[in-house]
mmCIF file of C-alpha atoms and ligand atoms in Angstrom:
data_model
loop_
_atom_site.group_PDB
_atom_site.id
_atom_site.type_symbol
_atom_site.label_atom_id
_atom_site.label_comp_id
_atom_site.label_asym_id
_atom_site.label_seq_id
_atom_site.Cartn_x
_atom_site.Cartn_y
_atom_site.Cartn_z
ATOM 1 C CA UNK A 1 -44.664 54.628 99.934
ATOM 2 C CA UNK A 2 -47.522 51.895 100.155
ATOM 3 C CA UNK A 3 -49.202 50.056 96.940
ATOM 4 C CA UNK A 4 -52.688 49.005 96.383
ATOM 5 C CA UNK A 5 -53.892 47.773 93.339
ATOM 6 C CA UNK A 6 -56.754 46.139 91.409
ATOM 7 C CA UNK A 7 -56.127 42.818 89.422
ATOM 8 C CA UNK A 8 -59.164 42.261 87.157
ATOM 9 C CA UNK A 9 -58.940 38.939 84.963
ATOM 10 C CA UNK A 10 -59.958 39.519 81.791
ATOM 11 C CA UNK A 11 -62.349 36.634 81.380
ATOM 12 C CA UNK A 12 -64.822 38.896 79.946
ATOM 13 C CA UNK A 13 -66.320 42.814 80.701
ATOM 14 C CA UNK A 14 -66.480 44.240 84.051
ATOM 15 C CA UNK A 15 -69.353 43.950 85.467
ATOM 16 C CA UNK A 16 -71.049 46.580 88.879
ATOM 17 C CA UNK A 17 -69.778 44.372 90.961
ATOM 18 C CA UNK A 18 -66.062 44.349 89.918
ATOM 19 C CA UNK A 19 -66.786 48.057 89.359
ATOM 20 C CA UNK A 20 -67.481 49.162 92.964
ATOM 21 C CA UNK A 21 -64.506 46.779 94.195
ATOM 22 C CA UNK A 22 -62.147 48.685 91.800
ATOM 23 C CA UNK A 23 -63.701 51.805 92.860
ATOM 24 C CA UNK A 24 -62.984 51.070 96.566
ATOM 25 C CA UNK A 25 -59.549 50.256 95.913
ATOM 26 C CA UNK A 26 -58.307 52.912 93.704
ATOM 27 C CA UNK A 27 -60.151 55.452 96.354
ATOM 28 C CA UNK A 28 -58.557 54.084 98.823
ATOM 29 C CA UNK A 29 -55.292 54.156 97.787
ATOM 30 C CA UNK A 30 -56.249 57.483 96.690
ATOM 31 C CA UNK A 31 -56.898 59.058 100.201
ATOM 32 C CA UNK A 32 -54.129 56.778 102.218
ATOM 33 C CA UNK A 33 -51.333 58.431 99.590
ATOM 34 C CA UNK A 34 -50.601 55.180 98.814
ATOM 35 C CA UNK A 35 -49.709 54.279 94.333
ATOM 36 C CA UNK A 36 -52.141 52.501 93.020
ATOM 37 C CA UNK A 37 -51.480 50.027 90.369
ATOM 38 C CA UNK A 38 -53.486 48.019 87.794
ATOM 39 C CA UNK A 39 -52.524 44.259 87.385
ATOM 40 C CA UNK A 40 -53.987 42.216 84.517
ATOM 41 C CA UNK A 41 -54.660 38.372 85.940
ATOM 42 C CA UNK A 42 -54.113 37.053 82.785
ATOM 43 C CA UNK A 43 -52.887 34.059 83.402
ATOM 44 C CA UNK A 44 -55.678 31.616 82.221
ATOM 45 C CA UNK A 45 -54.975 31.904 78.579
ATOM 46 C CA UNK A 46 -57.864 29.916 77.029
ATOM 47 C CA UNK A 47 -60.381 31.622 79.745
ATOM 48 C CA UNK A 48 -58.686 35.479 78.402
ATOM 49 C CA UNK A 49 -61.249 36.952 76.168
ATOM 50 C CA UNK A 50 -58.487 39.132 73.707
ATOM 51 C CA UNK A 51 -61.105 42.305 73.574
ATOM 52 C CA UNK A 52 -61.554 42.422 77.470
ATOM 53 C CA UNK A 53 -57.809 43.193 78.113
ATOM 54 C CA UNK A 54 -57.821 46.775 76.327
ATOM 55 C CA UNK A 55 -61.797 47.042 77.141
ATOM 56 C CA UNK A 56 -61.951 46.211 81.072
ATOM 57 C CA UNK A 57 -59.041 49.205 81.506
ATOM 58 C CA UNK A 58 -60.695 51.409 78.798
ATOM 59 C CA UNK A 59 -64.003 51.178 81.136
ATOM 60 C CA UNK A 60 -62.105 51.792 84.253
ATOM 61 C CA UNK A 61 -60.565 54.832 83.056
ATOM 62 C CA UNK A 62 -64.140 56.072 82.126
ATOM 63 C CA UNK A 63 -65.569 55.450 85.584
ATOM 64 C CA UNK A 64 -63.102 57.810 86.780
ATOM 65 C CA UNK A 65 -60.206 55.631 87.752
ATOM 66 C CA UNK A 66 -56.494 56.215 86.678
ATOM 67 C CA UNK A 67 -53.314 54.403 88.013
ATOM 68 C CA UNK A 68 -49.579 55.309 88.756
ATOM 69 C CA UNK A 69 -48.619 51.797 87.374
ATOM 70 C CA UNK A 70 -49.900 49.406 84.862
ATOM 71 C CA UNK A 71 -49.703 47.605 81.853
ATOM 72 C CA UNK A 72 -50.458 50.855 79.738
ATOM 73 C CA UNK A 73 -48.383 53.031 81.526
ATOM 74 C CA UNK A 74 -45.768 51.281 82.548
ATOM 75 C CA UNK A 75 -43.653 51.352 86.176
ATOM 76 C CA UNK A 76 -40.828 50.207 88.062
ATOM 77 C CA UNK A 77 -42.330 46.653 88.339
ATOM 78 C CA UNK A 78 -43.040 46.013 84.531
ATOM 79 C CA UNK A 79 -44.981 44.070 83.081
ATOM 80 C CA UNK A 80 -48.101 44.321 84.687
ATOM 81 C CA UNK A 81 -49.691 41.359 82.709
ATOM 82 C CA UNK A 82 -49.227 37.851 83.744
ATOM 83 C CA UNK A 83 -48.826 36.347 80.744
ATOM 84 C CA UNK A 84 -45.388 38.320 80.814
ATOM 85 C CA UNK A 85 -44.788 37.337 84.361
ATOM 86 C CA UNK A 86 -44.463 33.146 84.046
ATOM 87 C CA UNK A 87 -40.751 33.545 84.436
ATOM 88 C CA UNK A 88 -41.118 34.701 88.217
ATOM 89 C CA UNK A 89 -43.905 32.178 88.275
ATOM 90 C CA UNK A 90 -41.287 29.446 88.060
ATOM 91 C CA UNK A 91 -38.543 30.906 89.787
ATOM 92 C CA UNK A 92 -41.365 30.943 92.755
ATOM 93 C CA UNK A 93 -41.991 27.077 91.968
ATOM 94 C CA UNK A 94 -38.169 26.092 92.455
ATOM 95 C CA UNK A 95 -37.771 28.075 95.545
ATOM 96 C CA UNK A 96 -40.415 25.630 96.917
ATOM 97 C CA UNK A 97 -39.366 22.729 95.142
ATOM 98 C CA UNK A 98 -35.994 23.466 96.689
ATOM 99 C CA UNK A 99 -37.268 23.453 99.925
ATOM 100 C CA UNK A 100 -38.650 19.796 99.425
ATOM 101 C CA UNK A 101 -42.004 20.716 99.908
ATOM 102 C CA UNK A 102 -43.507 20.559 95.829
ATOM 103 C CA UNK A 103 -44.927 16.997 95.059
ATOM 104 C CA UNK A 104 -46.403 16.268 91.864
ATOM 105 C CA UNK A 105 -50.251 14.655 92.307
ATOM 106 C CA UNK A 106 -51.878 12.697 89.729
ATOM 107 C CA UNK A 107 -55.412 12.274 91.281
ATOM 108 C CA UNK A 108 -58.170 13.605 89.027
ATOM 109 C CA UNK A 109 -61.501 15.253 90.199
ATOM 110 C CA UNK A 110 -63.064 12.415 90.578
ATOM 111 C CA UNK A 111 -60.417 10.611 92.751
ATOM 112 C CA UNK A 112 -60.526 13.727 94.927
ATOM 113 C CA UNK A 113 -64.083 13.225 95.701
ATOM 114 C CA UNK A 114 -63.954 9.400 96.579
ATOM 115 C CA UNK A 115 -60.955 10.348 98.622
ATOM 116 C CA UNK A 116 -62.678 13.326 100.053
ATOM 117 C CA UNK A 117 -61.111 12.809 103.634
ATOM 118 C CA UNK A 118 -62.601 14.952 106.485
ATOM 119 C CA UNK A 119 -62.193 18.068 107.515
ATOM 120 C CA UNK A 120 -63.417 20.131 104.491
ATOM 121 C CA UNK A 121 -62.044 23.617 104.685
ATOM 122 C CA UNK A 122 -63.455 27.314 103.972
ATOM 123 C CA UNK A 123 -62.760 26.318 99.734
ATOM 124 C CA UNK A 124 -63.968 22.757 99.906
ATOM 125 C CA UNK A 125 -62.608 19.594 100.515
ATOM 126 C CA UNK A 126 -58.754 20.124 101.879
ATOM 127 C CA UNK A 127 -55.912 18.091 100.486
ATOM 128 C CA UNK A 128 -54.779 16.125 103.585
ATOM 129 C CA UNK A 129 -53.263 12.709 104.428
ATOM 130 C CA UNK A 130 -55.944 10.423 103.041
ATOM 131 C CA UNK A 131 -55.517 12.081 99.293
ATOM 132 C CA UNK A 132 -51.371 12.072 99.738
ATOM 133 C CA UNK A 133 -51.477 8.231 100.710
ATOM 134 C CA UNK A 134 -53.897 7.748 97.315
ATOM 135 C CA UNK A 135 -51.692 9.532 95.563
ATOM 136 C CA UNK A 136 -48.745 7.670 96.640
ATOM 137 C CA UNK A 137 -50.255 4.158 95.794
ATOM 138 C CA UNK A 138 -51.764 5.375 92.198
ATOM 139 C CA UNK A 139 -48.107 6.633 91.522
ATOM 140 C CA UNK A 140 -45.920 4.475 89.778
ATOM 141 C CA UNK A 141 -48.953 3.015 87.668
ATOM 142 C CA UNK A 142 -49.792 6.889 86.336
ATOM 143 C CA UNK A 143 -46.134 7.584 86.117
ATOM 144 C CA UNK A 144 -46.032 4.695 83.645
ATOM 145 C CA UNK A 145 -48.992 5.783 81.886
ATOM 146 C CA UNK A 146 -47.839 9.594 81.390
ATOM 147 C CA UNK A 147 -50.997 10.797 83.221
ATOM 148 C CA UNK A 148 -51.003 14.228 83.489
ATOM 149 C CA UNK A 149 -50.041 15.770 87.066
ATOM 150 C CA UNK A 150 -50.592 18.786 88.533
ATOM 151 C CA UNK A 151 -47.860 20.452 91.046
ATOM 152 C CA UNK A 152 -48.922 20.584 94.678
ATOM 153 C CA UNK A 153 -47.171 22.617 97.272
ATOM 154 C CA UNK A 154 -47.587 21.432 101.119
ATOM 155 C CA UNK A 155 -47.063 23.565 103.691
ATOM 156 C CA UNK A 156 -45.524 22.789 107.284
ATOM 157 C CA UNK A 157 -47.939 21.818 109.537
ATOM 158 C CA UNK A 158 -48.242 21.656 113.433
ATOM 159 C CA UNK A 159 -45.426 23.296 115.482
ATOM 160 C CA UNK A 160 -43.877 24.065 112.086
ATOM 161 C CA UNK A 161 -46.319 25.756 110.225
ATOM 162 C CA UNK A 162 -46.073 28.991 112.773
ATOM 163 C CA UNK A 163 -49.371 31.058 112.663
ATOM 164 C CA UNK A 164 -51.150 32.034 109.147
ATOM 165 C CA UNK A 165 -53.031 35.226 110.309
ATOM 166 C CA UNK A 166 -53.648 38.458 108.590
ATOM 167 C CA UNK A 167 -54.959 41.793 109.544
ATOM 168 C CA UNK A 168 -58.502 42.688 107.752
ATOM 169 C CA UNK A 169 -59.546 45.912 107.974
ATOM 170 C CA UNK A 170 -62.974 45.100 107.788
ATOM 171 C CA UNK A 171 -62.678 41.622 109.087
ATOM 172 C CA UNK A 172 -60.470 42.278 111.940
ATOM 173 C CA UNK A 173 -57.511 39.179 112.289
ATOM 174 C CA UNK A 174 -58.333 36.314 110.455
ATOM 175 C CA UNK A 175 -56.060 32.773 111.273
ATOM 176 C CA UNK A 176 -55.951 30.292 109.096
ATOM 177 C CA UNK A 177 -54.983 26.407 110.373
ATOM 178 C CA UNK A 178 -52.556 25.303 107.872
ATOM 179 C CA UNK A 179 -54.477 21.634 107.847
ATOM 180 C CA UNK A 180 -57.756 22.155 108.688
ATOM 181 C CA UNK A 181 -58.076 24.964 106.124
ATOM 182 C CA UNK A 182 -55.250 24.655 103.548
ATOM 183 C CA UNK A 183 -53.737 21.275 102.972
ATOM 184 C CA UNK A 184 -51.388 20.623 100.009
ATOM 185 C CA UNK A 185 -52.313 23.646 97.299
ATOM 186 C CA UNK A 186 -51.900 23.179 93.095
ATOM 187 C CA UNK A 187 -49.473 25.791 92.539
ATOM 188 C CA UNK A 188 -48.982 24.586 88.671
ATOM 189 C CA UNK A 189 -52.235 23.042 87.205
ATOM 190 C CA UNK A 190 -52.225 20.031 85.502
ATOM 191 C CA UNK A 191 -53.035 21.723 81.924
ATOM 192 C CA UNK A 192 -49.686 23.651 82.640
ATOM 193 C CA UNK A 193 -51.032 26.819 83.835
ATOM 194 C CA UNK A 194 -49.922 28.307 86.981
ATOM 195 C CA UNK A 195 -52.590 28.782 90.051
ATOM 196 C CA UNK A 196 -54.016 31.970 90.770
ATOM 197 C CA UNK A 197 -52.686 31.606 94.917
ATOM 198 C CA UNK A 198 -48.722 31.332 93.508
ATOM 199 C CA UNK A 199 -48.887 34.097 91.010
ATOM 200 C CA UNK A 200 -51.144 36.538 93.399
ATOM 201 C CA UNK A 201 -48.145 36.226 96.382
ATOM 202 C CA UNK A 202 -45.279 37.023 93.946
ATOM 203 C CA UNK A 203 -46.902 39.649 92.015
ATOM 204 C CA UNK A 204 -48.239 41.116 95.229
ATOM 205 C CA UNK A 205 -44.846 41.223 96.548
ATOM 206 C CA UNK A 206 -43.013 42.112 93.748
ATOM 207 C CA UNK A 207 -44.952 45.432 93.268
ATOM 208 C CA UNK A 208 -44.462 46.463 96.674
ATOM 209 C CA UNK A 209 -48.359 46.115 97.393
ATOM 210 C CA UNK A 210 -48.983 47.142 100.653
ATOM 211 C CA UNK A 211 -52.498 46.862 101.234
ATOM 212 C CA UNK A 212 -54.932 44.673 99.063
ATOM 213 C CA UNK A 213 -58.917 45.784 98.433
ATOM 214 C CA UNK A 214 -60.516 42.626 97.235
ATOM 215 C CA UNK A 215 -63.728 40.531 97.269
ATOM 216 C CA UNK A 216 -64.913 38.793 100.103
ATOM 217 C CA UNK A 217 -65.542 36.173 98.190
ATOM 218 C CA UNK A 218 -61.346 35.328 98.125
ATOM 219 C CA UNK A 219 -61.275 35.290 102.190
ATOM 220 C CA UNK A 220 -61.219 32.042 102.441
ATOM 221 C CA UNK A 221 -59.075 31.711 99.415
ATOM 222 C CA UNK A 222 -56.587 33.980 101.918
ATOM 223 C CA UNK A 223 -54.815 31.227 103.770
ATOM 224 C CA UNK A 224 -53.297 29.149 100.600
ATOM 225 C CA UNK A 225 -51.924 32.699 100.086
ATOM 226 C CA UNK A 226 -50.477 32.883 103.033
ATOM 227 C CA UNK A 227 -49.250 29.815 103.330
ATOM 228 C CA UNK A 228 -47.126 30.481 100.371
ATOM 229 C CA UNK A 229 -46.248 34.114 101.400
ATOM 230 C CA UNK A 230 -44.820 32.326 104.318
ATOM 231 C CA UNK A 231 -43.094 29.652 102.727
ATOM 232 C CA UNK A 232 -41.353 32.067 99.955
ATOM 233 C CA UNK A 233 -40.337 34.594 102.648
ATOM 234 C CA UNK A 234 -42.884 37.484 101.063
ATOM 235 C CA UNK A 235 -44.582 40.350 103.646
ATOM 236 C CA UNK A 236 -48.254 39.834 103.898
ATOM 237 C CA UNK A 237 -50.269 42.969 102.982
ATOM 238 C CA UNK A 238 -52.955 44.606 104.898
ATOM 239 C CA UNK A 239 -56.163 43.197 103.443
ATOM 240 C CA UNK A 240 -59.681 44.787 102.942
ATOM 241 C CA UNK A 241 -62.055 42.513 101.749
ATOM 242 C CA UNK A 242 -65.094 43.837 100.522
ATOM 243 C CA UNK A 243 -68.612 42.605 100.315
ATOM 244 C CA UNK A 244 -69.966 41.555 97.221
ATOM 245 C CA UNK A 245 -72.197 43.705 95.064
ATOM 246 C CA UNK A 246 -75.654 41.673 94.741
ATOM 247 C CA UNK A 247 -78.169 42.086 91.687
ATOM 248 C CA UNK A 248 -81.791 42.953 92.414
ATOM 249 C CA UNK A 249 -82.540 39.411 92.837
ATOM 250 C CA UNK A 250 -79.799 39.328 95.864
ATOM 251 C CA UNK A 251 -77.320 37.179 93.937
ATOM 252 C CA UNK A 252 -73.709 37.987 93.595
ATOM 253 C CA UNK A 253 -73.253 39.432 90.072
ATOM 254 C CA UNK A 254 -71.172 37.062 87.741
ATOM 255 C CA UNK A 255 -69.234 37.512 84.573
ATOM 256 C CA UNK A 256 -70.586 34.329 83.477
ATOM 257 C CA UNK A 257 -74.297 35.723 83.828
ATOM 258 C CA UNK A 258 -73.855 38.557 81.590
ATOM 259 C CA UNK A 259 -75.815 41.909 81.953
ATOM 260 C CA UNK A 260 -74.726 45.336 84.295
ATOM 261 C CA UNK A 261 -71.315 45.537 82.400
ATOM 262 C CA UNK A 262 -69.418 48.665 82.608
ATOM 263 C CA UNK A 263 -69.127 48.111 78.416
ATOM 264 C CA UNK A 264 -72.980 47.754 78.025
ATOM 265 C CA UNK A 265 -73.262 51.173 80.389
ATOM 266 C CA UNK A 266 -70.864 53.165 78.842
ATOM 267 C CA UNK A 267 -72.384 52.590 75.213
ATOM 268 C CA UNK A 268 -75.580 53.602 76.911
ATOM 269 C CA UNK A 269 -74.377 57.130 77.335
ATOM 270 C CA UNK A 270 -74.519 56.939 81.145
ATOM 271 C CA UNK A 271 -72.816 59.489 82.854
ATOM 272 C CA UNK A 272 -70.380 57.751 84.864
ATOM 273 C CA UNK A 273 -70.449 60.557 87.651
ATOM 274 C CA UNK A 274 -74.412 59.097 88.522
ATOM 275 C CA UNK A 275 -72.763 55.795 88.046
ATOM 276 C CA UNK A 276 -70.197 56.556 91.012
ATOM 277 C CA UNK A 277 -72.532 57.822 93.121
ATOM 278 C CA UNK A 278 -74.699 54.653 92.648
ATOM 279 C CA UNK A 279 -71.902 52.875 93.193
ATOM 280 C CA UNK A 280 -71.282 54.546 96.275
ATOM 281 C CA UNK A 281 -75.458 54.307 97.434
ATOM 282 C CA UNK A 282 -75.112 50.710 96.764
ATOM 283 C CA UNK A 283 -72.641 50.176 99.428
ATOM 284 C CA UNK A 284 -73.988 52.036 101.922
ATOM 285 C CA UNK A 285 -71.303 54.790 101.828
ATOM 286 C CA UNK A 286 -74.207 57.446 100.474
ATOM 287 C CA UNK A 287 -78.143 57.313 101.788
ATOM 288 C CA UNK A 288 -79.378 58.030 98.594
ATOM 289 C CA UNK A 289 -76.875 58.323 95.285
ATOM 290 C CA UNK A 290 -76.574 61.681 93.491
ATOM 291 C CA UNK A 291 -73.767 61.856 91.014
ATOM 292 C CA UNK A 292 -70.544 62.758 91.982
ATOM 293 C CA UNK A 293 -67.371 64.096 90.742
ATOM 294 C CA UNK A 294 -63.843 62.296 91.240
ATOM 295 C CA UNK A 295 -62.663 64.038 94.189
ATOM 296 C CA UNK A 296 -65.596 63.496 96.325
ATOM 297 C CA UNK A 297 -65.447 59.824 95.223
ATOM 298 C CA UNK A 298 -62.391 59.571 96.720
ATOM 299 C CA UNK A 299 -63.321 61.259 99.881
ATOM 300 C CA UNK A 300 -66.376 59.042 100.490
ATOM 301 C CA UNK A 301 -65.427 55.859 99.033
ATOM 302 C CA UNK A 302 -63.773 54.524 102.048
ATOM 303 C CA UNK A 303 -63.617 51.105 102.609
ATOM 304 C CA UNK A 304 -63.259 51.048 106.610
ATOM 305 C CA UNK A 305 -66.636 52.455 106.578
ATOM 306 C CA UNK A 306 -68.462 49.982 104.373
ATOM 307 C CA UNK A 307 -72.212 48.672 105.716
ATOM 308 C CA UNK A 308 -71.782 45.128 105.461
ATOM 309 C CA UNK A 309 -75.570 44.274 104.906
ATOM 310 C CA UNK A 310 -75.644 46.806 101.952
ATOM 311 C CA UNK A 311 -78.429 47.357 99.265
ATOM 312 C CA UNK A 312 -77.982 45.649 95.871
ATOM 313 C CA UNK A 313 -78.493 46.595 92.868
ATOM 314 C CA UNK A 314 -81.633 47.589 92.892
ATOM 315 C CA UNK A 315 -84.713 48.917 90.577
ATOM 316 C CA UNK A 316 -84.324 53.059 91.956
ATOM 317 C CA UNK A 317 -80.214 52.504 91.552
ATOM 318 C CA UNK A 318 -80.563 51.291 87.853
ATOM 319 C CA UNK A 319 -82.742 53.986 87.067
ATOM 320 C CA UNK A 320 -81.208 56.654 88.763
ATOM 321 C CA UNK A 321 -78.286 56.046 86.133
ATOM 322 C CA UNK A 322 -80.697 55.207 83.242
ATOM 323 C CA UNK A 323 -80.003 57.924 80.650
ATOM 324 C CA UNK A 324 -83.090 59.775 79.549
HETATM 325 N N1 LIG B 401 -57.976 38.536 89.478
HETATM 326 C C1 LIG B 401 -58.857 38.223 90.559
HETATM 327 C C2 LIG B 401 -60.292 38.421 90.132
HETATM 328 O O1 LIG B 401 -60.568 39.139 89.176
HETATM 329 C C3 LIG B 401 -58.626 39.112 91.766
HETATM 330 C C4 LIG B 401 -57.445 38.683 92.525
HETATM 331 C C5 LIG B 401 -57.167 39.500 93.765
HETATM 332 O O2 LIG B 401 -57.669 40.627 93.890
HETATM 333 O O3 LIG B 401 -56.391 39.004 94.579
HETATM 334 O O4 LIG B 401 -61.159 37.834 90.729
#
């Protein structure tokens, strides 16, 4: 039986945006028969806010959601948090290592952007020939020093590297030139902690996930993971990647700019049912949003037929889920 899941990091609460991507997912999965489980990313330790763990899933299950697997409810592929997940983190990193293709890389920010070699890729500059020759020749001198180094993986390139394509529902196939766009990843970070792109593939695979519902904005992210899927022998899923949810201003919502969180809702006394069907309006799935009950969610929250230049979040939506 397929998987799809939702991986919120708990770097703080939930905001529409991460709402409506959840709610795709978990439909979804929902009307394909597929489980559906709930991964916590918590894997950036300092960035985990301790309340948000409990809180994001809390606000989840109020919007309507509930999962076959997951840190609360357990499942075959236990544990569902990251933090309890470092040892297949590792294991992951020797594979690689063992395959000669893990170098460690002592350049800083800073030396990245002198370096800054052409061609940049889809996530910014690309780590490529000019910034492994640099690294080479600060070496010994940073060895000596005990700078601190971060782990790069670097995957096989020209005939080698074999195609790094997926299948998008939304976005049709999407390749991915293993220089042009990827270039040597971090896979271990030089503060210790392990990169989103390495634990994303093995939890992924490890939980059977058959078909991931994401952001857009981790497209471009997509070919580092594949590059590593590829490299550690691990099925690529079917990806959906969904636009973005934009504020009435037509920026992307962010965590990091507060306001339209799920908690902030919720203690409003909003009924999540107008909420859903908001959602829903937002994203071009509904003309106009009336509130709707859980199993008509699921039958019109589908994904494949998304409007790509949807509404945002706009002045009727947050009223129409204002409470009186
Ligand atoms: N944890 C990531 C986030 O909250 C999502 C990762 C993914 O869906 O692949 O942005």
């Amino acid at each position: 039986m397929g998987r799809g899941r939702f991986a919120p990091s708990p770097t703080g609460d939930l905001h529409l945006g991460n709402a409506r991507t959840a709610l795709l997912a978990w439909a979804r999965a929902r009307r394909e028969g597929q489980r559906f489980v709930m991964r916590v990313e918590d894997i950036d330790g300092p960035r985990t806010v301790p309340h948000a763990v409990e809180g994001n899933l809390a606000e989840l299950r109020w919007l309507g959601l509930e999962w076959d697997e997951g840190p609360d409810v357990g499942g075959e592929s236990a544990p569902y948090r990251q933090s309890e997940r470092v040892d297949r983190y590792q294991a992951a990193l020797e594979a690689l290592a063992a395959a000669g293709s893990v170098f460690s890389c002592y350049l800083s920010r800073r030396d990245l952007r002198e370096v800054a070699s052409a061609p940049h890729g889809p996530t910014g500059p690309v780590y490529g020939a000019a910034e492994r020759a640099e690294n080479e020749r600060v070496r010994r001198e940073r060895e000596a020093a005990s700078a601190a180094f971060c782990l790069r993986f670097a995957p096989p390139v020209g005939a080698a590297a074999g195609a790094l394509e997926l299948d998008d529902v939304l976005h049709g196939r999407v390749t991915f030139d293993a220089e042009r766009d990827v270039g040597a990843i971090v896979v271990r970070r030089a503060d210790g902690l392990w990169a989103y792109a390495l634990a994303v593939v093995v939890d992924d695979a490890a939980m059977g996930v058959s078909e991931v519902v994401r952001g857009d904005d981790l497209l471009a992210a997509s070919g580092a993971q594949l590059a590593l899927q590829r490299a550690l022998g691990l099925p690529t899923p079917r990806y959906v990647h969904v636009p973005l949810l934009l504020d009435a201003a037509g920026e992307r919502m962010a965590k990091r700019r507060g306001g339209n969180t799920l908690r902030a809702l919720r203690a409003a006394g909003v009924d999540p049912a107008r909420l859903r069907g908001a959602l829903l309006a937002s994203a071009g799935l509904l003309d106009e949003p009336r509130p709707l009950g859980v199993d008509e969610t699921v039958a019109l929250a589908d994904p494949a037929r998304l409007d790509r230049a949807a509404r945002p979040w706009d002045a009727a939506l947050a009223s129409f889920v204002a409470p009186d």
